[in-house]
Coordinates of C-alpha atoms in Angstrom, one line a residue:
Chain D
M30 CA -91.5 14.9 -23.6
L31 CA -89.2 12.8 -21.5
N32 CA -88.7 10.4 -24.5
I33 CA -87.8 13.6 -26.7
I34 CA -85.2 14.7 -24.2
L35 CA -83.8 11.1 -23.7
G36 CA -83.7 10.6 -27.5
A37 CA -81.8 13.9 -27.8
V38 CA -79.4 12.6 -25.0
S39 CA -78.6 9.5 -26.7
L40 CA -78.0 11.3 -30.1
G41 CA -75.9 13.7 -28.1
L42 CA -73.6 11.0 -26.6
I43 CA -72.8 9.5 -29.9
W44 CA -72.1 13.0 -31.5
A45 CA -70.1 13.9 -28.3
I46 CA -67.5 11.6 -29.7
M47 CA -67.4 13.6 -32.9
T48 CA -67.3 16.8 -30.9
I49 CA -64.2 15.7 -29.1
G50 CA -62.6 15.0 -32.4
V51 CA -63.4 18.4 -33.6
Y52 CA -62.1 19.8 -30.3
I53 CA -58.7 18.1 -31.0
T54 CA -58.2 19.9 -34.4
Y55 CA -60.3 23.0 -33.8
R56 CA -58.9 23.9 -30.2
I57 CA -55.9 21.8 -29.5
L58 CA -54.2 22.1 -32.9
G59 CA -56.0 25.4 -34.1
I60 CA -57.1 23.8 -37.4
A61 CA -60.6 23.9 -38.8
D62 CA -60.6 20.4 -40.2
L63 CA -63.1 19.6 -42.8
T64 CA -62.2 16.1 -43.3
V65 CA -64.6 15.2 -40.6
E66 CA -67.5 15.7 -43.0
G67 CA -66.2 12.7 -45.1
T68 CA -65.0 10.9 -42.1
L69 CA -68.4 10.7 -40.4
A70 CA -69.8 9.2 -43.5
M71 CA -66.9 6.9 -43.9
G72 CA -67.4 5.6 -40.3
A73 CA -71.1 5.0 -41.2
A74 CA -70.2 3.5 -44.6
I75 CA -67.6 1.1 -43.4
A76 CA -70.0 0.1 -40.3
A77 CA -73.0 -0.5 -42.5
N78 CA -71.2 -2.3 -45.3
S79 CA -69.5 -4.7 -42.9
I80 CA -72.3 -5.4 -40.8
S81 CA -74.6 -6.1 -43.9
N82 CA -72.0 -8.5 -45.0
G83 CA -72.2 -10.4 -41.8
T84 CA -69.3 -9.0 -39.8
N85 CA -69.5 -8.8 -36.1
P86 CA -70.8 -5.2 -35.3
Y87 CA -68.0 -4.5 -32.8
L88 CA -65.4 -5.4 -35.3
A89 CA -67.2 -3.3 -37.9
T90 CA -67.0 -0.2 -35.5
L91 CA -63.3 -1.1 -35.1
L92 CA -62.7 -1.2 -39.0
A93 CA -64.6 2.2 -39.1
L94 CA -62.0 3.5 -36.6
L95 CA -59.2 2.3 -38.7
G96 CA -60.8 4.1 -41.8
G97 CA -61.1 7.3 -39.9
L98 CA -57.4 7.1 -38.9
A99 CA -56.3 6.6 -42.5
A100 CA -58.4 9.7 -43.4
G101 CA -56.8 11.8 -40.8
L102 CA -53.4 10.6 -42.0
A103 CA -54.2 11.6 -45.5
T104 CA -55.2 15.2 -44.4
G105 CA -52.1 15.1 -42.2
L106 CA -49.9 14.2 -45.0
L107 CA -51.3 16.6 -47.5
H108 CA -50.9 19.5 -45.0
T109 CA -47.5 18.9 -43.6
K110 CA -45.5 17.0 -46.3
L111 CA -47.1 18.8 -49.4
R112 CA -47.7 22.0 -47.4
I113 CA -51.2 22.5 -48.6
P114 CA -53.0 25.0 -46.3
A115 CA -54.9 23.0 -43.5
L116 CA -58.4 24.2 -44.6
L117 CA -57.8 23.1 -48.3
S118 CA -56.2 19.6 -47.2
G119 CA -59.4 18.9 -45.2
I120 CA -61.5 19.8 -48.2
L121 CA -59.6 17.7 -50.5
T122 CA -59.8 14.5 -48.5
M123 CA -63.3 15.3 -47.7
I124 CA -64.2 15.4 -51.5
A125 CA -62.1 12.3 -52.1
L126 CA -63.9 10.4 -49.3
Y127 CA -67.3 11.1 -51.1
S128 CA -66.2 8.8 -54.0
I129 CA -64.5 6.4 -51.5
N130 CA -67.6 6.2 -49.4
L131 CA -69.6 5.4 -52.5
R132 CA -67.2 2.6 -53.4
I133 CA -67.2 1.3 -49.9
M134 CA -71.0 1.1 -49.9
G135 CA -71.5 0.2 -53.5
R136 CA -74.5 2.6 -53.5
A137 CA -75.9 5.8 -51.9
N138 CA -77.4 4.2 -48.9
I139 CA -77.5 0.9 -47.0
S140 CA -80.3 -0.3 -44.6
L141 CA -79.3 -2.0 -41.3
L142 CA -82.9 -3.1 -40.4
N143 CA -83.0 -6.4 -38.7
R144 CA -79.3 -6.5 -38.6
K145 CA -77.2 -7.3 -35.4
T146 CA -75.6 -3.9 -34.4
V147 CA -73.5 -2.9 -31.3
Y148 CA -76.7 -2.1 -29.6
T149 CA -78.3 -5.6 -30.0
P150 CA -76.9 -7.1 -26.7
F151 CA -78.0 -4.2 -24.8
Q152 CA -81.4 -4.2 -26.4
N153 CA -81.9 -7.7 -25.0
I154 CA -81.0 -6.4 -21.6
F155 CA -83.4 -3.5 -21.5
E156 CA -86.3 -5.6 -23.0
K157 CA -86.2 -7.7 -20.0
Y158 CA -87.0 -4.7 -18.0
N159 CA -89.6 -3.4 -20.3
L160 CA -87.8 -0.3 -21.2
S161 CA -87.5 1.4 -24.5
T162 CA -85.2 -0.7 -26.7
V163 CA -84.6 2.3 -29.0
I164 CA -83.2 4.8 -26.7
Y165 CA -81.6 3.1 -23.7
P166 CA -79.4 0.8 -25.6
V167 CA -78.0 3.9 -27.5
I168 CA -77.5 5.8 -24.2
A169 CA -75.6 2.9 -22.7
V170 CA -73.3 2.3 -25.5
G171 CA -72.8 6.0 -26.0
L172 CA -72.1 6.6 -22.3
I173 CA -69.6 3.7 -22.2
T174 CA -67.9 4.8 -25.3
V175 CA -67.7 8.5 -24.4
M176 CA -66.2 7.4 -20.9
I177 CA -63.5 5.2 -22.3
I178 CA -62.5 8.1 -24.8
V179 CA -62.6 10.8 -22.2
C180 CA -60.3 8.7 -19.8
F181 CA -58.0 7.7 -22.8
L182 CA -57.7 11.2 -24.0
Y183 CA -57.2 12.6 -20.5
W184 CA -54.3 10.3 -20.0
F185 CA -53.0 10.8 -23.7
F186 CA -52.7 14.6 -23.6
G187 CA -50.9 14.2 -20.2
T188 CA -48.1 12.2 -21.7
E189 CA -44.9 13.6 -23.4
I190 CA -46.5 13.2 -26.8
G191 CA -49.8 14.7 -25.7
C192 CA -48.1 17.7 -24.1
A193 CA -45.9 18.2 -27.4
I194 CA -49.2 18.2 -29.4
R195 CA -50.9 20.6 -27.2
A196 CA -47.7 22.9 -27.4
T197 CA -47.7 22.6 -31.1
G198 CA -51.1 24.0 -31.5
N199 CA -50.0 26.9 -29.0
N200 CA -46.6 27.9 -30.5
P201 CA -44.9 25.7 -33.0
N202 CA -41.9 27.8 -33.2
M203 CA -41.1 27.1 -29.5
V204 CA -41.9 23.4 -30.1
R205 CA -39.3 22.9 -32.8
A206 CA -36.7 24.8 -30.6
Q207 CA -37.5 22.0 -28.0
G208 CA -36.5 19.3 -30.5
I209 CA -40.0 18.3 -31.5
N210 CA -41.2 17.6 -34.8
T211 CA -44.2 19.6 -35.3
N212 CA -45.4 18.2 -38.5
T213 CA -45.6 14.6 -36.7
M214 CA -47.6 16.3 -33.9
V215 CA -50.0 17.8 -36.2
I216 CA -50.4 14.4 -38.1
V217 CA -51.0 12.5 -34.9
G218 CA -53.6 15.1 -33.8
L219 CA -55.5 14.7 -37.2
V220 CA -55.3 11.0 -37.2
F221 CA -56.8 10.8 -33.5
S222 CA -59.3 13.3 -34.3
N223 CA -60.7 11.6 -37.4
G224 CA -60.5 8.2 -35.8
L225 CA -63.0 9.5 -33.2
V226 CA -65.3 11.1 -35.7
A227 CA -65.4 7.7 -37.7
I228 CA -66.4 5.9 -34.5
S229 CA -69.2 8.4 -34.0
G230 CA -70.3 7.9 -37.6
S231 CA -70.3 4.2 -37.2
L232 CA -72.5 4.3 -34.0
Y233 CA -74.7 6.9 -35.4
A234 CA -75.5 4.7 -38.6
Q235 CA -76.1 1.7 -36.4
S236 CA -78.4 3.7 -34.1
Q237 CA -80.2 5.1 -37.2
N238 CA -80.3 1.6 -38.9
F239 CA -79.0 2.9 -42.1
A240 CA -75.9 4.6 -43.5
D241 CA -76.1 7.3 -46.2
I242 CA -73.5 9.0 -48.3
Q243 CA -74.8 12.3 -47.2
M244 CA -74.6 11.6 -43.5
G245 CA -71.5 13.8 -42.9
Q246 CA -72.9 17.0 -44.5
G247 CA -72.7 19.8 -42.1
S248 CA -71.2 17.8 -39.5
I249 CA -68.3 20.0 -38.9
V250 CA -70.7 22.9 -37.9
I251 CA -72.5 20.7 -35.5
G252 CA -69.3 19.7 -33.9
L253 CA -68.3 23.5 -33.8
A254 CA -71.6 24.3 -32.3
S255 CA -71.2 21.6 -29.6
V256 CA -67.7 22.6 -28.6
I257 CA -68.7 26.3 -28.3
I258 CA -71.8 25.5 -26.3
G259 CA -69.9 23.0 -24.1
E260 CA -67.2 25.8 -23.5
V261 CA -69.7 28.8 -22.8
L262 CA -72.2 26.8 -20.6
F263 CA -69.9 24.3 -18.9
G264 CA -66.6 26.1 -18.4
K265 CA -63.1 25.1 -19.0
R266 CA -61.2 25.0 -15.8
N267 CA -58.8 22.0 -16.6
F268 CA -58.7 19.4 -19.2
F269 CA -60.8 16.7 -17.7
S270 CA -63.5 19.3 -17.0
R271 CA -63.1 20.5 -20.6
L272 CA -63.8 17.1 -22.0
I273 CA -66.8 16.6 -20.0
A274 CA -68.0 20.0 -21.1
L275 CA -67.7 19.0 -24.7
V276 CA -69.9 16.0 -23.9
L277 CA -72.4 18.1 -22.1
G278 CA -72.2 20.6 -25.1
A279 CA -73.0 17.9 -27.6
I280 CA -76.0 16.9 -25.5
T281 CA -77.4 20.4 -25.1
Y282 CA -77.0 21.1 -28.7
R283 CA -79.2 18.0 -29.4
I284 CA -81.5 19.0 -26.8
I285 CA -81.9 22.5 -28.4
I286 CA -82.5 21.0 -31.8
A287 CA -85.2 18.8 -30.3
L288 CA -86.9 21.5 -28.7
V289 CA -86.9 23.8 -31.6
L290 CA -88.2 21.0 -33.7
M291 CA -90.9 20.3 -31.4
M292 CA -91.9 24.0 -31.4
G293 CA -92.5 23.6 -35.0
M294 CA -89.5 24.7 -36.8
P295 CA -89.3 23.0 -40.3
A296 CA -86.7 20.1 -40.3
N297 CA -85.5 21.5 -43.7
D298 CA -84.3 24.7 -41.7
L299 CA -82.1 22.9 -39.3
K300 CA -78.8 23.4 -41.1
L301 CA -79.5 27.1 -41.5
F302 CA -80.5 27.3 -37.5
T303 CA -77.0 25.6 -36.8
A304 CA -75.1 27.7 -39.0
L305 CA -76.6 30.8 -37.6
T306 CA -76.0 29.6 -34.0
V307 CA -72.4 28.9 -34.7
A308 CA -72.0 32.2 -36.5
I309 CA -73.4 34.1 -33.5
A310 CA -71.5 32.1 -31.0
L311 CA -68.2 32.8 -32.8
A312 CA -68.9 36.5 -33.0
L313 CA -69.8 36.8 -29.3
P314 CA -66.4 38.0 -28.2
M315 CA -66.5 40.7 -30.9
F316 CA -70.0 41.9 -29.6
G317 CA -68.6 41.8 -26.2
E318 CA -65.9 44.3 -27.1
Y319 CA -68.4 46.4 -29.0
L320 CA -70.7 46.6 -25.9
N321 CA -67.8 47.5 -23.8
T322 CA -66.8 50.5 -25.9
I323 CA -70.4 51.6 -26.0
K324 CA -70.6 51.2 -22.1
N325 CA -67.2 53.0 -21.5
S326 CA -68.3 55.9 -23.8
F327 CA -71.6 56.3 -21.9
R328 CA -69.6 56.3 -18.6
R329 CA -67.3 59.0 -19.9
R330 CA -70.0 61.0 -20.9
N331 CA -71.8 60.8 -17.5
N332 CA -68.6 61.6 -15.7
A333 CA -68.1 64.7 -17.8
Chain M
M6 CA -17.7 24.3 -30.6
L7 CA -19.2 26.1 -33.6
E8 CA -17.6 26.1 -37.0
V9 CA -19.3 28.2 -39.8
K10 CA -17.7 28.1 -43.1
N11 CA -18.5 30.5 -46.1
L12 CA -22.2 30.7 -45.4
K13 CA -24.2 32.2 -48.1
K14 CA -27.9 32.9 -47.9
I15 CA -30.0 35.1 -50.5
F16 CA -33.5 35.8 -49.9
N17 CA -35.9 36.1 -52.8
A18 CA -33.1 35.1 -55.3
G19 CA -33.8 36.2 -59.0
T20 CA -36.4 38.8 -58.0
I21 CA -36.5 42.5 -57.7
N22 CA -36.4 42.1 -53.9
E23 CA -33.2 39.8 -54.1
K24 CA -31.3 40.4 -50.6
V25 CA -28.0 38.8 -50.0
A26 CA -28.3 38.3 -46.2
L27 CA -25.4 36.3 -45.6
D28 CA -22.3 36.9 -47.9
D29 CA -19.5 34.3 -47.4
V30 CA -19.5 34.3 -43.5
S31 CA -17.0 32.2 -41.8
L32 CA -16.9 32.0 -37.9
T33 CA -15.4 29.8 -35.4
L34 CA -16.4 29.8 -31.7
S35 CA -14.2 28.0 -29.2
E36 CA -15.7 26.1 -26.3
G37 CA -16.8 28.6 -23.6
D38 CA -16.7 31.6 -25.8
F39 CA -19.4 34.3 -25.0
V40 CA -19.6 36.2 -28.3
T41 CA -21.8 39.4 -28.8
L42 CA -22.9 40.1 -32.4
I43 CA -23.8 43.6 -33.2
G44 CA -24.7 45.4 -36.3
G45 CA -27.4 47.6 -37.9
N46 CA -30.8 46.5 -39.3
G47 CA -30.5 44.1 -42.1
A48 CA -26.8 43.4 -41.5
G49 CA -27.6 39.6 -41.3
K50 CA -27.3 39.1 -37.5
S51 CA -30.6 37.3 -37.0
T52 CA -30.3 35.5 -40.4
L53 CA -26.9 34.0 -39.2
L54 CA -28.5 32.9 -36.1
N55 CA -31.5 31.4 -37.7
C56 CA -29.2 29.6 -40.3
I57 CA -27.4 28.2 -37.4
A58 CA -30.5 27.0 -35.7
G59 CA -31.9 25.6 -39.0
V60 CA -34.9 27.8 -39.3
H61 CA -33.4 28.8 -42.7
M62 CA -31.4 26.4 -44.9
V63 CA -28.3 28.0 -46.2
D64 CA -27.6 28.2 -49.9
E65 CA -24.0 27.6 -49.6
G66 CA -21.5 26.9 -46.8
Q67 CA -21.2 24.5 -44.0
I68 CA -22.3 24.5 -40.3
L69 CA -20.5 22.3 -37.6
I70 CA -21.4 22.0 -34.1
D71 CA -18.9 20.2 -31.9
G72 CA -17.4 18.7 -35.0
K73 CA -20.8 17.4 -36.4
D74 CA -22.0 18.7 -39.7
V75 CA -25.6 19.9 -39.2
T76 CA -25.9 21.8 -42.5
R77 CA -28.8 19.8 -43.8
I78 CA -30.4 18.6 -40.5
P79 CA -33.8 20.0 -40.0
E80 CA -34.5 22.5 -37.1
H81 CA -36.1 20.2 -34.6
K82 CA -33.1 17.9 -34.8
R83 CA -30.6 20.4 -34.5
A84 CA -32.5 21.6 -31.3
A85 CA -30.7 18.8 -29.4
Y86 CA -27.5 20.9 -29.5
L87 CA -29.0 24.3 -29.2
G88 CA -30.6 26.6 -26.5
R89 CA -32.5 29.6 -28.1
V90 CA -34.1 32.6 -26.7
F91 CA -35.9 35.0 -29.2
Q92 CA -36.6 38.7 -29.3
D93 CA -40.3 38.3 -28.9
P94 CA -41.0 37.1 -25.5
M95 CA -44.1 35.4 -26.9
M96 CA -42.0 33.3 -29.1
G97 CA -40.1 31.1 -26.6
T98 CA -42.9 29.7 -24.5
A99 CA -46.2 28.3 -24.9
A100 CA -48.8 30.8 -23.5
N101 CA -51.6 28.5 -22.9
M102 CA -49.6 26.0 -20.9
G103 CA -48.4 26.0 -17.3
I104 CA -45.0 27.1 -16.3
E105 CA -44.1 23.6 -15.2
E106 CA -45.3 22.1 -18.5
N107 CA -43.2 24.5 -20.5
L108 CA -40.1 23.5 -18.4
A109 CA -40.9 19.9 -18.9
L110 CA -41.0 20.4 -22.6
S111 CA -37.4 21.8 -22.7
Y112 CA -36.4 19.2 -20.0
R113 CA -36.8 16.8 -22.7
R114 CA -35.1 18.5 -25.6
G115 CA -33.2 16.2 -27.8
K116 CA -35.0 13.2 -26.4
N117 CA -37.7 11.0 -28.1
R118 CA -41.2 11.8 -26.7
T119 CA -42.9 8.8 -25.5
L120 CA -46.1 7.8 -23.8
K121 CA -44.6 8.4 -20.3
W122 CA -46.2 11.1 -18.3
G123 CA -45.3 14.5 -19.6
I124 CA -44.0 15.8 -16.2
S125 CA -43.2 14.0 -13.0
N126 CA -43.2 15.0 -9.3
K127 CA -39.5 14.5 -9.2
E128 CA -39.2 17.2 -11.9
R129 CA -41.3 19.6 -10.1
D130 CA -38.9 20.0 -7.2
V131 CA -36.1 20.4 -9.7
Y132 CA -38.1 23.3 -11.4
K133 CA -39.0 24.9 -8.2
E134 CA -35.5 25.1 -7.0
L135 CA -34.3 26.5 -10.3
L136 CA -37.1 29.1 -10.5
S137 CA -36.3 30.3 -7.0
T138 CA -32.8 31.3 -8.4
L139 CA -34.7 33.8 -10.8
D140 CA -36.0 35.6 -7.7
L141 CA -39.3 36.3 -9.4
G142 CA -41.6 34.3 -7.1
L143 CA -42.4 32.0 -10.1
E144 CA -41.4 28.9 -7.9
N145 CA -44.9 29.2 -6.2
R146 CA -46.7 29.5 -9.5
L147 CA -45.8 26.4 -11.2
S148 CA -49.2 25.5 -12.8
D149 CA -50.0 29.1 -13.7
K150 CA -50.3 29.7 -17.5
V151 CA -47.2 31.4 -18.9
G152 CA -49.5 33.8 -20.8
L153 CA -50.2 35.5 -17.3
L154 CA -46.5 36.4 -17.1
S155 CA -44.9 39.6 -18.1
G156 CA -42.4 39.9 -21.0
G157 CA -39.4 40.0 -18.5
Q158 CA -40.7 37.1 -16.6
R159 CA -41.3 35.1 -19.8
Q160 CA -37.7 35.8 -21.1
A161 CA -36.2 35.0 -17.8
L162 CA -38.2 31.7 -18.0
T163 CA -37.2 31.0 -21.6
L164 CA -33.6 31.6 -20.7
L165 CA -34.0 28.9 -18.0
M166 CA -35.6 26.5 -20.5
A167 CA -32.9 27.1 -23.0
T168 CA -30.3 26.1 -20.5
L169 CA -32.2 23.3 -18.5
I170 CA -30.4 20.6 -20.6
K171 CA -26.9 22.2 -21.1
P172 CA -26.8 23.2 -24.7
K173 CA -23.6 22.8 -26.8
L174 CA -24.4 26.4 -28.1
L175 CA -26.7 29.1 -26.6
L176 CA -28.3 31.5 -29.2
L177 CA -29.8 34.7 -28.0
D178 CA -31.5 36.7 -30.6
E179 CA -31.9 40.2 -29.2
H180 CA -33.5 38.6 -26.3
T181 CA -33.7 42.0 -24.3
A182 CA -34.8 44.2 -27.2
A183 CA -38.5 44.0 -26.5
L184 CA -38.2 44.7 -22.8
D185 CA -38.1 48.1 -20.9
P186 CA -34.5 49.3 -19.9
K187 CA -34.7 48.1 -16.3
T188 CA -36.1 44.6 -17.0
A189 CA -33.6 44.3 -19.9
E190 CA -30.9 45.0 -17.6
K191 CA -32.2 42.2 -15.1
V192 CA -32.5 39.7 -17.9
L193 CA -29.1 40.5 -19.1
K194 CA -27.5 40.0 -15.6
L195 CA -29.2 36.6 -15.5
T196 CA -27.9 35.8 -18.9
D197 CA -24.3 36.5 -17.6
K198 CA -24.8 34.5 -14.4
I199 CA -26.3 31.6 -16.3
V200 CA -23.7 31.7 -19.1
E201 CA -21.0 31.8 -16.3
E202 CA -22.2 29.1 -14.2
G203 CA -22.7 26.6 -17.0
K204 CA -19.6 27.8 -18.8
L205 CA -21.8 28.0 -22.0
T206 CA -20.8 28.8 -25.4
T207 CA -22.9 31.7 -26.5
L208 CA -23.7 33.8 -29.4
M209 CA -25.8 36.9 -28.4
V210 CA -27.1 39.2 -30.9
T211 CA -27.8 42.7 -29.7
H212 CA -28.2 46.1 -31.3
N213 CA -27.1 47.8 -28.3
M214 CA -23.5 48.9 -28.5
R215 CA -22.9 49.3 -24.8
D216 CA -24.4 45.7 -24.1
A217 CA -22.2 44.3 -26.8
I218 CA -19.1 45.7 -25.1
N219 CA -20.0 45.1 -21.5
H220 CA -20.6 41.5 -22.0
G221 CA -18.9 38.5 -23.3
N222 CA -15.3 37.9 -24.2
R223 CA -15.5 38.6 -27.9
L224 CA -17.5 41.1 -30.1
I225 CA -18.5 40.7 -33.7
M226 CA -19.8 43.3 -35.9
M227 CA -21.7 42.6 -39.0
S228 CA -22.6 44.9 -42.0
N229 CA -24.2 43.9 -45.4
G230 CA -24.1 40.2 -44.7
K231 CA -20.4 40.3 -43.8
I232 CA -18.5 40.0 -40.7
I233 CA -16.5 43.4 -40.5
L234 CA -15.0 43.5 -37.1
D235 CA -13.9 40.6 -34.7
I236 CA -12.4 41.9 -31.3
T237 CA -11.3 39.7 -28.5
G238 CA -9.2 39.6 -25.4
E239 CA -7.5 42.8 -24.1
E240 CA -8.8 44.9 -27.0
K241 CA -12.3 43.8 -26.3
R242 CA -12.0 44.7 -22.6
N243 CA -10.6 48.3 -23.3
L244 CA -13.3 48.9 -25.9
T245 CA -15.6 52.0 -25.6
V246 CA -18.7 53.0 -27.7
E247 CA -16.5 55.8 -29.2
S248 CA -13.5 53.7 -30.1
L249 CA -16.0 51.0 -31.6
L250 CA -17.6 53.6 -33.7
E251 CA -14.3 55.0 -35.0
R252 CA -13.2 51.4 -35.9
F253 CA -16.6 50.7 -37.7
G254 CA -16.2 53.8 -39.8
K255 CA -12.5 53.0 -40.8
V256 CA -13.5 49.2 -41.8
S257 CA -16.7 50.1 -43.6
G258 CA -16.0 53.7 -44.8
E259 CA -19.4 54.9 -43.6
E260 CA -21.2 56.3 -40.6
F261 CA -22.7 53.7 -38.0
A262 CA -26.1 55.0 -39.0
N263 CA -28.3 53.3 -36.5
D264 CA -30.0 55.6 -34.0
R265 CA -31.3 52.6 -32.1
A266 CA -27.8 51.3 -31.5
L267 CA -26.2 54.7 -30.4
L268 CA -29.2 56.0 -28.3
S269 CA -30.0 52.9 -26.2

């Protein structure tokens, strides 16, 4: 049981990076960016291909990051310069990435068994203490990466450029009136977001010891589910606590999934389960209003 | 300060909905002019302001601010010269951000955004002092989200933001139209004070004749995309609603048919 939970935590930490990326576009910029479906697989593809060609795994992860940044830039340019709606821009890049990812890998999947990954140095450490070399190294790397990213973003969104990006998602008209190029801000946001998602994909592939062309499928929904769970369960007082809430949200999501799988739900139904969870979570405010009107009408009837 | 030459703007050109919003409009504002711009619905007042601000690109003509041709300069670059307040109180501020964050955004108008902190402690003191002049108690709510403020408070804040860095031209687009009469009067008083203290060149659109007469040193009336009246100096000071209506009738050959302007 403990191992199942810890396994979920390790996966959750890796996906937390992706969740933060989704948060940047979905909550800060107000865009549902579907590029991430392709970017996650791209991160996995770049890392797996470079590692199997003998590249240092940390360098490979850095290359994956660069690939993600480029994917975000592509969507950003499609959306701002060519004025294609954000949703469609994301879909276009996502579809294009499918072919690009196949080209990067040369085939539909790459195995990383017995290759050195970012986890290898940590595996050696945990081996000495007779601890699981599957779960703990992933938790360690995930925790370090998440901490670096949370600190970086906390700093970044407090800078002049960061403030301008937040305001752009809030009220682009006002931002232009303050002399800020909103197009640039949208592009920067998309670039950062997809960079994070690619790192997540790279770490995910290395933890699973393989990369697959289908890896990104449904990732946007997982990201959204994690964002919403984080916000609902762990609050959103200030920006730092929000970032932490996102991480906890991603972990909670993985624990929920691990638990429902353990209770006997077929793994094939996972995506349906996730989609329904997100749909219900997104509809919650509407149900809330509906409940309120019913409550009020009862109250009025009782008073009469 | 502002020179507008033969501006032309047509919306939906070549379609059944074609609308000539600006028809050969020329206008020159001297430094320190406070011009009120009045006209009925669809007269072209807001279009003129939006063209000056760069929201719309003009079809023909030229716009010069302080001698610099800005006709083809995009909106966000033109913002370096302009302070703007909009009709909708939601338009001028970022609702999910704090009061101080909004002020900090406009404190950097016309400057490049860098990776320096978005707001410094030194600025906070400046903002506190400026906010206290509004007399709305906002100086103690620096980190409150702007979304919590009332429409009047938001317009007062937007006005402060628009003039935080002295603009070459202040554009007010019916900035009191969405407020209740009492609040509107307060915001207008504040407008007068800020314009006077900063000696700001100002173009204020209004549909309220009394406001147009009582404020500023010059009154311009638009109708069907054209400037039909331009009244300054002694003549402007002696203007009444009746005499303005009479002159409108003479110039345009029609009644000033706009209840909103007459009743308010």
